[in-house]
Coordinates of C-alpha atoms and ligand atoms in Angstrom, one line a residue:
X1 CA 29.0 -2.1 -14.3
X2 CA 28.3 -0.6 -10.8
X3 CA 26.0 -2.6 -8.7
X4 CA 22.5 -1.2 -7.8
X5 CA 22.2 -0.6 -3.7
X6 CA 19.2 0.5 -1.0
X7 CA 19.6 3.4 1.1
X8 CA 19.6 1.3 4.1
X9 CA 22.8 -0.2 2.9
X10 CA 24.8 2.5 1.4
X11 CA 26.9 2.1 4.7
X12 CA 28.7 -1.4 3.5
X13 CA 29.4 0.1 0.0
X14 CA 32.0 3.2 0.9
X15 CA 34.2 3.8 -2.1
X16 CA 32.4 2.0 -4.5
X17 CA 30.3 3.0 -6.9
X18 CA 27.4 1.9 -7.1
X19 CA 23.6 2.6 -8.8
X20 CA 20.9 4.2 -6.9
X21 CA 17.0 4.4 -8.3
X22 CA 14.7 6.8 -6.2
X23 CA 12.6 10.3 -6.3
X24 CA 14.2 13.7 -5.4
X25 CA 12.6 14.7 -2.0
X26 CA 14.5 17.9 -1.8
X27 CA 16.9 20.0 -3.4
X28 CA 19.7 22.6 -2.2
X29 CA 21.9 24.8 -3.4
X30 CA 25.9 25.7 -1.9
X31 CA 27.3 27.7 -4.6
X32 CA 28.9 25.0 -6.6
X33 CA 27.5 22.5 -5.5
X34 CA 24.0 21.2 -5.4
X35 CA 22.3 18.4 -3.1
X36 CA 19.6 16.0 -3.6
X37 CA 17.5 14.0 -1.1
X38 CA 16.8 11.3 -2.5
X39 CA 14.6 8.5 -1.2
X40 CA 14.5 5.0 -2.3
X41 CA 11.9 3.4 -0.4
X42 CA 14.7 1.8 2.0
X43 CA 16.1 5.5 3.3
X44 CA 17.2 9.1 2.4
X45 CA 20.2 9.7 0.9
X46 CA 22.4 12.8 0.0
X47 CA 23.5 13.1 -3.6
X48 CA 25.9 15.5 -4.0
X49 CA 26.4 17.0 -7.7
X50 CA 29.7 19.2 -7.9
X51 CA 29.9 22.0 -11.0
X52 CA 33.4 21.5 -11.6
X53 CA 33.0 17.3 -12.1
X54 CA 30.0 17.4 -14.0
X55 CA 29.0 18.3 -18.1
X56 CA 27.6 21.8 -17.7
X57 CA 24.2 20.7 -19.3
X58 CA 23.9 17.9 -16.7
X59 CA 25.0 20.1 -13.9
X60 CA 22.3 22.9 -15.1
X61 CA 19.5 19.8 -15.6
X62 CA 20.7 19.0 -12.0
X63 CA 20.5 22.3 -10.6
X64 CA 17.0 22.8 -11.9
X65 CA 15.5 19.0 -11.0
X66 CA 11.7 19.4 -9.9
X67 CA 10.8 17.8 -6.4
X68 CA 9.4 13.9 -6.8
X69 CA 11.1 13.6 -10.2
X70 CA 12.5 10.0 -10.8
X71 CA 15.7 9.3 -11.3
X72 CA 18.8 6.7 -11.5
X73 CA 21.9 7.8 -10.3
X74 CA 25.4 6.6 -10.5
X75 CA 27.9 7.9 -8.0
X76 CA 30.6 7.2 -5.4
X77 CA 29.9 6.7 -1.9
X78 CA 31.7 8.5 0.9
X79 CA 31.1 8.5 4.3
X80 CA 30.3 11.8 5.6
X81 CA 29.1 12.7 9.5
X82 CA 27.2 16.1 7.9
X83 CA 25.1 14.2 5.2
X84 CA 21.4 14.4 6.6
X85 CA 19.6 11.5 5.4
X86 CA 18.0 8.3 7.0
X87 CA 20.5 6.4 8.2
X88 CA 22.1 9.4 7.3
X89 CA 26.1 9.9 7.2
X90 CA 26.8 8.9 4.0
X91 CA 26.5 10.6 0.8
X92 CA 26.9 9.6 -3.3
X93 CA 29.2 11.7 -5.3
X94 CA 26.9 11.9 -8.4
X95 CA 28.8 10.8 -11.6
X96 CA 25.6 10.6 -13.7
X97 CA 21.9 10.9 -13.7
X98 CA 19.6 10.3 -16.1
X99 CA 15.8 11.2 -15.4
X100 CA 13.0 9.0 -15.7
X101 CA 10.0 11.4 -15.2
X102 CA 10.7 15.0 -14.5
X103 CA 7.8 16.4 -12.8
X104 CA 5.7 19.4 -14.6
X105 CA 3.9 21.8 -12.1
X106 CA 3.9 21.9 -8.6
X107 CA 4.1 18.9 -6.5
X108 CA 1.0 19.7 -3.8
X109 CA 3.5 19.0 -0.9
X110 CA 6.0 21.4 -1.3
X111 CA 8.6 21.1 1.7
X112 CA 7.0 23.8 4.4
X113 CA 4.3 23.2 7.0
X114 CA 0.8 22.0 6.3
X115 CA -2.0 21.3 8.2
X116 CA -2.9 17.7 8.9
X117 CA -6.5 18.2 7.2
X118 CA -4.5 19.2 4.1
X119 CA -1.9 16.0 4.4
X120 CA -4.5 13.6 5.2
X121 CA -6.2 14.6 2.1
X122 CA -2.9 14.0 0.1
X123 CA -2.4 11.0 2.6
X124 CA -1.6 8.9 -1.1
X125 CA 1.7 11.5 -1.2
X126 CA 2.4 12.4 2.5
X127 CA 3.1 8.5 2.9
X128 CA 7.0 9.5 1.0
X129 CA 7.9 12.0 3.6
X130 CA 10.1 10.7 6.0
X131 CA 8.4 10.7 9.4
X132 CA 5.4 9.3 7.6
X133 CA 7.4 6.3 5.6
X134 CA 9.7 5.9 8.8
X135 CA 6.3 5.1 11.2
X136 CA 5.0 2.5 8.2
X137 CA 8.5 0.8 8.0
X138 CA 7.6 0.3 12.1
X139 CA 4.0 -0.9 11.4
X140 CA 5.4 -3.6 9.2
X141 CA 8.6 -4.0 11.2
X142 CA 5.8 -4.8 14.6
X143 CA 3.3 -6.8 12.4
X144 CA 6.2 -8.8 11.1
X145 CA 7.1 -9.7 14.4
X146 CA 4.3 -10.1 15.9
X147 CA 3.5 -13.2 13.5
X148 CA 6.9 -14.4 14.2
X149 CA 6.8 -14.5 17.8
X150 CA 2.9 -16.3 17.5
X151 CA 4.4 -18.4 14.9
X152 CA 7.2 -19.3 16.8
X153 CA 5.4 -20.2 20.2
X154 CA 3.0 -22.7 19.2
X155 CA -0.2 -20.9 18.2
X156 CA -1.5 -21.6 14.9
X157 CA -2.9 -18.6 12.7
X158 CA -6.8 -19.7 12.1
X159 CA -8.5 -17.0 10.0
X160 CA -11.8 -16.1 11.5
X161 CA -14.2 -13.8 9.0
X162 CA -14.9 -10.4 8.7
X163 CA -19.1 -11.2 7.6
X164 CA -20.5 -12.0 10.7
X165 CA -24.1 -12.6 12.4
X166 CA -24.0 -10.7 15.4
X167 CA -21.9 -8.4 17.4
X168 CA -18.9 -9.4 20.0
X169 CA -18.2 -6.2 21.7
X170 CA -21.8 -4.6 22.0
X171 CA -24.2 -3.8 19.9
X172 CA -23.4 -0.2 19.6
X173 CA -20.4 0.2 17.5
X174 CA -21.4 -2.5 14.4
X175 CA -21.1 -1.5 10.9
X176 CA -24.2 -3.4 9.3
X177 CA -24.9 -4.6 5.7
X178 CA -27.7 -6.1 3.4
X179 CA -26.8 -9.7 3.0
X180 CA -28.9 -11.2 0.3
X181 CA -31.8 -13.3 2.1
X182 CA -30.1 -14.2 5.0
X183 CA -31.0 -11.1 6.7
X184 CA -28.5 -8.6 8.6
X185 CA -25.0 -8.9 8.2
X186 CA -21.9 -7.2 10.5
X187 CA -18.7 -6.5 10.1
X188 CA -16.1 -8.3 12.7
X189 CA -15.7 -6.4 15.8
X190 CA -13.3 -9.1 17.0
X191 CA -12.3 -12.6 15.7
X192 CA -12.5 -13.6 19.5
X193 CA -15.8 -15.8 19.1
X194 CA -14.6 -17.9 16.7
X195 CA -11.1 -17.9 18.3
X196 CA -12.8 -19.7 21.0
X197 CA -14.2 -22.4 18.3
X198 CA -10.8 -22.6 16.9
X199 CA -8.7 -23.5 20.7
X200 CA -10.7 -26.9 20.6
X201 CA -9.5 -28.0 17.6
X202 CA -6.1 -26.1 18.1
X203 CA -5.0 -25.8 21.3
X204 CA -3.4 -21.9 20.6
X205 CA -4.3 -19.8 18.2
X206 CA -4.3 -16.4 16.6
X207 CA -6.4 -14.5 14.1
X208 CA -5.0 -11.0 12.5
X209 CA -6.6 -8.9 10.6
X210 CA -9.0 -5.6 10.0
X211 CA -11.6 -5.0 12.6
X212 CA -14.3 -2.4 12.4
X213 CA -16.1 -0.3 14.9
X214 CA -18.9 2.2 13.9
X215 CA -17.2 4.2 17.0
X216 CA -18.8 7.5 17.4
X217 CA -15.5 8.4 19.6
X218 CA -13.1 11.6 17.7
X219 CA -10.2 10.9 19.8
X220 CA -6.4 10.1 19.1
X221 CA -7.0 6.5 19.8
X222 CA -9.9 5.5 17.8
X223 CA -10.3 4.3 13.8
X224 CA -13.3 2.7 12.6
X225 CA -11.3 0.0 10.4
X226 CA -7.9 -1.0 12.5
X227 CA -5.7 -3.9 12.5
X228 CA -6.1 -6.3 15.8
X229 CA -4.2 -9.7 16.7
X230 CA -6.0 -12.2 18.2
X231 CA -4.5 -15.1 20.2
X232 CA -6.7 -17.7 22.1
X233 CA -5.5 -20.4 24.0
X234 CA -7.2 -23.3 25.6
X235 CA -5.9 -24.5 29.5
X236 CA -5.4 -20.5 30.6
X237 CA -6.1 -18.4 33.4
X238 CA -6.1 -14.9 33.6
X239 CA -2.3 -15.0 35.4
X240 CA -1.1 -17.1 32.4
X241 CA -2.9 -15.1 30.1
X242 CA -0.4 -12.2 31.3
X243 CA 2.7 -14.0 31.2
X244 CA 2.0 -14.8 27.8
X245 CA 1.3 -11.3 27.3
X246 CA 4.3 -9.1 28.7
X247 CA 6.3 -11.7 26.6
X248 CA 5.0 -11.0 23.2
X249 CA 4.7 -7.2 23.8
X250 CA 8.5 -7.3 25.0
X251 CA 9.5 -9.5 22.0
X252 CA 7.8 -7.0 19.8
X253 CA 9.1 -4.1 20.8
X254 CA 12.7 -5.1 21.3
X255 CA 12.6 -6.5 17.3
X256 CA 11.5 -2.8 16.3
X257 CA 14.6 -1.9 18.4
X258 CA 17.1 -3.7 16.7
X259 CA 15.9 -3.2 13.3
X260 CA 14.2 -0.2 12.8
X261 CA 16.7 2.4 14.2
X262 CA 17.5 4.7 11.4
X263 CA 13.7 5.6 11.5
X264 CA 12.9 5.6 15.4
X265 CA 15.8 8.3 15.6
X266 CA 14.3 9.7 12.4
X267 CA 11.5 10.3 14.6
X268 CA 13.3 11.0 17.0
X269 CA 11.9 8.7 19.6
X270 CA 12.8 8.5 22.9
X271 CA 14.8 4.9 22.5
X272 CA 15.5 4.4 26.6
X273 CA 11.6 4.9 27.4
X274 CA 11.5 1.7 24.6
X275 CA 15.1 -0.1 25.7
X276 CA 13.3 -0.5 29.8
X277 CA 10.1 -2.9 27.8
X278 CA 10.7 -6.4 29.1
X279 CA 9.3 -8.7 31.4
X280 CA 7.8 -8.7 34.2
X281 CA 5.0 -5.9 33.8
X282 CA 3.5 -4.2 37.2
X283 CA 0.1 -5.4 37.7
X284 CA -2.8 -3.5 39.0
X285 CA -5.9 -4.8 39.9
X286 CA -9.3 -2.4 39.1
X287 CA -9.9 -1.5 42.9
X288 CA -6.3 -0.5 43.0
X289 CA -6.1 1.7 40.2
X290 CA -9.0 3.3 41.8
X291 CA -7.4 4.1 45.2
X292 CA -4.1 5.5 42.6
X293 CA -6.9 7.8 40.6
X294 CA -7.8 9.2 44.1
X295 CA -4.6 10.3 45.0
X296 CA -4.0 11.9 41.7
X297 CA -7.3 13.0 42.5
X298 CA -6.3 14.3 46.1
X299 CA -2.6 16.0 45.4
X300 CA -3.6 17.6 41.9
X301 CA -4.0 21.6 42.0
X302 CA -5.9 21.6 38.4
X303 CA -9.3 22.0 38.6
X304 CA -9.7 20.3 35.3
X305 CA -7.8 17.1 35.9
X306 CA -9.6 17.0 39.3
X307 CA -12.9 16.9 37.3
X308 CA -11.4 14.6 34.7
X309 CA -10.5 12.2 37.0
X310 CA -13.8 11.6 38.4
X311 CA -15.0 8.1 38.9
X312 CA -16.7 6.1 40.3
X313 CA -16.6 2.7 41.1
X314 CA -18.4 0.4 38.4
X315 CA -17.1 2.7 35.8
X316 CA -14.5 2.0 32.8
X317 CA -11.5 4.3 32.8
X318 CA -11.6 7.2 30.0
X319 CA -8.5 8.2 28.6
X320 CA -7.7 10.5 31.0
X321 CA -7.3 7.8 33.7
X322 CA -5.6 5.1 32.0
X323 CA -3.2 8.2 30.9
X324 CA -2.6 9.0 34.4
X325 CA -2.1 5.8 35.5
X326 CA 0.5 5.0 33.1
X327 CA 2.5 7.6 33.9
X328 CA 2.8 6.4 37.1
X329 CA 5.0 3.6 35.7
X330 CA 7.7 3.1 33.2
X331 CA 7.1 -0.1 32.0
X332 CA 3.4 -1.1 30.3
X333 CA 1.2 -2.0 33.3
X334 CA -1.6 -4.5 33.3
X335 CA -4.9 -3.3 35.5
X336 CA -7.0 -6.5 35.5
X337 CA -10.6 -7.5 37.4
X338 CA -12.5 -4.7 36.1
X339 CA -16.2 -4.5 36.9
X340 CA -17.8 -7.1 34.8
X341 CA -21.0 -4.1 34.1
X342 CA -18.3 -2.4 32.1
X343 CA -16.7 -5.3 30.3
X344 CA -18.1 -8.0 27.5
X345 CA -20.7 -10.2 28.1
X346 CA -18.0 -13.6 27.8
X347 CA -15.6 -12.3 30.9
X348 CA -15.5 -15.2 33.7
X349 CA -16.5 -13.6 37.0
X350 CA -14.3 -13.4 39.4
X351 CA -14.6 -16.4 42.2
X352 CA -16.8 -15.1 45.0
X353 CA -16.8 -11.9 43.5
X354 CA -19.9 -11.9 40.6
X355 CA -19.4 -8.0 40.0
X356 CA -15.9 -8.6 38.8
X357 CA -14.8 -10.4 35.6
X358 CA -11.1 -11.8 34.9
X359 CA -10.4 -9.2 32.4
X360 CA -7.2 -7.4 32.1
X361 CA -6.6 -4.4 29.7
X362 CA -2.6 -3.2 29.1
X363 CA -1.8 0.6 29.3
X364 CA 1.2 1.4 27.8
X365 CA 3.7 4.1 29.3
X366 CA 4.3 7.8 28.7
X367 CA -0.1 8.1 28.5
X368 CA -0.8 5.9 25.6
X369 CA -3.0 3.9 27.6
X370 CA -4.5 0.7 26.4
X371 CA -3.2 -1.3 24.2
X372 CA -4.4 -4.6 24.8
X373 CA -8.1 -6.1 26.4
X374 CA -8.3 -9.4 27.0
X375 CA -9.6 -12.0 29.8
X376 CA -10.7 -15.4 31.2
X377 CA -13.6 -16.7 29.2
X378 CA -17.0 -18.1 30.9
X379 CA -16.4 -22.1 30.3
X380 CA -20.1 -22.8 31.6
X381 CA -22.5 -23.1 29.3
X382 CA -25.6 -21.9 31.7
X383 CA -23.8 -18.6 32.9
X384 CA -22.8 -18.3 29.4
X385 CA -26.3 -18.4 28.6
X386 CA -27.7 -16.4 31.3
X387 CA -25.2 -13.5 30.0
X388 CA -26.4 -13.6 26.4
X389 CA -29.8 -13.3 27.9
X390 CA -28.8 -10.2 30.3
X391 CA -27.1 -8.5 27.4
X392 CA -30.4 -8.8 25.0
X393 CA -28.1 -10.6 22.5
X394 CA -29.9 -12.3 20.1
X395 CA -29.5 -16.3 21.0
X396 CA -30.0 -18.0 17.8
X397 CA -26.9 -15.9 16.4
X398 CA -25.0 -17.3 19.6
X399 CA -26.0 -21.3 19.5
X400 CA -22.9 -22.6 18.0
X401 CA -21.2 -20.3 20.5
X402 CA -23.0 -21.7 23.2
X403 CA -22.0 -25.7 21.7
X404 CA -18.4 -25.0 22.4
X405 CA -19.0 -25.2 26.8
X406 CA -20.7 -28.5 25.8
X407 CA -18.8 -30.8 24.2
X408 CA -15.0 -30.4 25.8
X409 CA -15.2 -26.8 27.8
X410 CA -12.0 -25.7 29.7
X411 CA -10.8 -22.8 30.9
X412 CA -9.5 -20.4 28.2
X413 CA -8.2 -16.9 27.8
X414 CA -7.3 -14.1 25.2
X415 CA -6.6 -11.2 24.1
X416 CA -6.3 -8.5 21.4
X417 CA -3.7 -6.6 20.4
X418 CA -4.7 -2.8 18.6
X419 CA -1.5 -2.5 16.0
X420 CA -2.4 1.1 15.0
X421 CA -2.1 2.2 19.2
X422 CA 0.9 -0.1 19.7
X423 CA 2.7 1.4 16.6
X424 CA 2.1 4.6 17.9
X425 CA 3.3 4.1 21.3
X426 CA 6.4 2.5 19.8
X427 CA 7.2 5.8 17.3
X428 CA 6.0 8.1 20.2
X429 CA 3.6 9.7 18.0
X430 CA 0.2 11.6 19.2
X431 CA -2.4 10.4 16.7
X432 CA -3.7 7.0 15.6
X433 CA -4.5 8.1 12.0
X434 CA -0.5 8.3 11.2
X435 CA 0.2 4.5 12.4
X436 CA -2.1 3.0 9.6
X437 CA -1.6 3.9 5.5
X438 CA -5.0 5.1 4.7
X439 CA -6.9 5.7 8.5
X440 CA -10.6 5.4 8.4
X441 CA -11.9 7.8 10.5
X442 CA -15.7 8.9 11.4
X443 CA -15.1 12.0 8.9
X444 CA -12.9 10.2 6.7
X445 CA -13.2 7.5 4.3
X446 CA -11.0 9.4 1.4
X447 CA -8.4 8.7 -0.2
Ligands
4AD1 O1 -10.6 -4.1 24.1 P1 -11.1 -4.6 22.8 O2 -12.4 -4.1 22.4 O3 -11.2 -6.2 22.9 C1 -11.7 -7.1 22.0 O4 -12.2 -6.8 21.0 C2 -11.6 -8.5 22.5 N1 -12.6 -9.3 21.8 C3 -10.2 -9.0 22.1 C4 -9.9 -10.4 22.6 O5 -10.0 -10.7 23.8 N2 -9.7 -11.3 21.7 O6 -10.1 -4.3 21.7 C5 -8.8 -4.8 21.8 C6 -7.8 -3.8 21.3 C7 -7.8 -2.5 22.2 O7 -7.0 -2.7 23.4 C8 -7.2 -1.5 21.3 O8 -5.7 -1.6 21.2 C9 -7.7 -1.9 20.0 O9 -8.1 -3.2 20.0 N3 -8.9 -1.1 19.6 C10 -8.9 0.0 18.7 N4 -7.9 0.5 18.0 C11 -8.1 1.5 17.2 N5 -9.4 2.1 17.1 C12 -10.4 1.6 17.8 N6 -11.7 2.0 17.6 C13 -10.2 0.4 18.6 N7 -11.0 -0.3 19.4 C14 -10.2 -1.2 20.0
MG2 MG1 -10.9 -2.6 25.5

């Protein structure tokens, strides 16, 4: 009995044969012969069905096979340069097939161009073609080890909750809900708050999971429900804070590089621009970055940019700046001490310098910008107080908050981690809305 394999592995199998179980994603025709695509879930493979080797009737219900049908396959694997697939290079000999489900009428994405309206609407069957099921084997490749590395350095996973009281990153992006007689409820912004409960009972910690911003933004970057990680740690400064960083991010993205090869080349990503991402970082500070944007500003003969890059100095960086920055380094770069009007009401100021906070955001190379925020967080309870008040936040929600600076406060820091923007910086990919299965967007909530 010939042994069932995965795409992935048909490599370590030549000359065998062996069982394979998949869909047909495409089929050709070369006189005699005729080729499947078929995908398994762990690759594409070439199936090669040859006239003169096969029962005419097979051959014919080969020949004829309707896209997406279902199949198991028995065949003989031979190494091949030509055969297209992912990993590609090998190709099954078919000896039989039998058909689970053949599929009546047309499959809605036949294999020609469509328009990303049209595919996101099928998003439930554009997630089998290969650049699509290449970029999710990379999310779950990066969340994968991005538990591992947490898991491995000491920080313990602390769930936080996704029904909250009030709002941790402004007031202006919260999804609200009814909830029963206790009034208003939101969903998380950011786990960070209770992170910073969790650091005094845990020394290190991370929380992962869906976040959600009622952002009014249509850009590339921005979902309303995306996946952030979380970790907190008590006895941190904003310097640590970025050590532990550029660590993490290098871990992650060297993992994706060792394991998920067939389907960055699938991709065909750029794997030097990903090979250069380990530590140390550059780091920027705001004012710095300011003084860069103004000799962009200075040297550029666009008109546009010129206007684009327009800033002043108090303000956040749009995507336009952080994408010029980053281009003007090939490894991530941290720009920390922004402005603490433009950053969260927790950030530490800066000593001597109240306008600044020890914050630090992490733009990632080739213009994806940020990809992290993070920062020191105010340990004293009256500043921490006096900020709620400046920021209208409503104090009762913030009490327990406030208890933490009082009984054992130290200096702590943290950050998140956007999986959706790191995913697609990693797979070299324009838009968010590809990096997560089923992207919820401000116009789209289906499927
Ligand atoms: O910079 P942000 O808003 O930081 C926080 O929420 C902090 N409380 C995190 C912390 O210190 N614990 O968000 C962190 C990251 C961003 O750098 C970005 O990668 C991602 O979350 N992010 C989004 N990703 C997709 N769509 C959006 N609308 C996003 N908003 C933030
Ligand atoms: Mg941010």
């Amino acid at each position: 009995m010939p042994s069932m394999v995965r795409a992935a592995e048909i490599a370590e199998h030549v000359g065998e044969e062996v069982i394979l179980k998949g869909w047909v994603y495409n089929r050709t025709h070369k006189g005699k012969l005729v080729f499947l695509l078929i995908r398994d879930g762990y690759g594409f493979v070439q199936c090669v069905a040859f006239e003169r080797d096969l029962d005419p009737e097979l051959f014919d219900t080969i020949a004829h096979i309707p896209q997406e049908s279902s199949v198991v396959i028995t065949g003989q694997v031979r190494a091949d340069g030509r055969a297209p697939g992912i990993p590609g290079g090998y190709e099954l000999g078919i000896i039989s097939l039998e058909i689970i489900q053949s599929v009546a009428g047309d499959y809605p994405i036949a294999l020609k161009e469509h328009g990303v309206d049209f595919l996101s609407d099928h998003r439930h069957l554009w997630i089998r073609m290969p650049s699509q099921w290449a970029i999710l084997r990379i999310r779950a490749t990066v969340i994968s080890s991005i538990r591992e590395w947490l898991d491995s350095n000491g920080f313990t996973l602390v769930d936080t909750p996704i029904l909250t009281p009030a709002a941790c990153e402004g007031t202006t992006t919260l999804f609200a809900t009814e909830y029963f007689d206790e009034g208003t409820a939101y969903l998380a912004q950011s786990g960070q708050l209770y992170n910073e409960a969790n650091i005094f009972a845990f020394g290190k910690v991370y929380c992962f999971g869906p976040t959600f911003r009622a952002e009014k933004s249509k850009t590339r970057r921005h979902l309303t429900e995306f996946w952030m990680v979380e970790p907190e740690m008590a006895f941190c400064d904003l310097e640590q804070l970025m050590e532990i960083e550029e660590q993490f991010i290098s871990h992650v993205v060297q993992r994706a590089l060792r394991e998920c090869r067939a389907e960055l080349s699938a991709l065909e990503r750029d794997i030097s621009a990903l090979e250069r991402i380990e530590p140390p970082f550059p780091r920027v500070s705001y004012d710095e970055a300011l003084e860069k944007l103004a000799e962009i500003r200075a040297q550029t003969e666009d008109p546009e940019l010129k206007e684009l890059l327009e800033i002043a100095w108090g303000d956040d960086f749009g995507s336009p700046h952080e994408t010029e920055l980053t281009k003007l380094f090939q490894k991530p770069v941290f720009v920390y001490g922004y402005p603490a009007a433009a950053k969260a009401f927790y950030m530490e100021p800066w000593p001597d310098r109240p306008d600044v906070s020890k914050s630090v955001d992490l733009l990632a190379p080739e213009g994806y910008g940020e990809i992290t925020g993070g920062s020191e967080r105010i340990s004293d309870p009256e500043l921490l107080l006096q900020r709620i008040r400046e920021h209208q936040l409503p104090e009762d929600s913030f009490r327990w908050y406030i208890d933490l600076r009082r009984y054992g406060s130290v200096p702590h820091s943290g950050f998140g981690l956007g999986v959706e923007r790191t995913v697609a910086w990693i797979c070299g990919i324009d838009h968010i809305r590809e990096t997560i299965p089923y992207p919820r967007m401000i116009n789209r909530v289906y499927p």
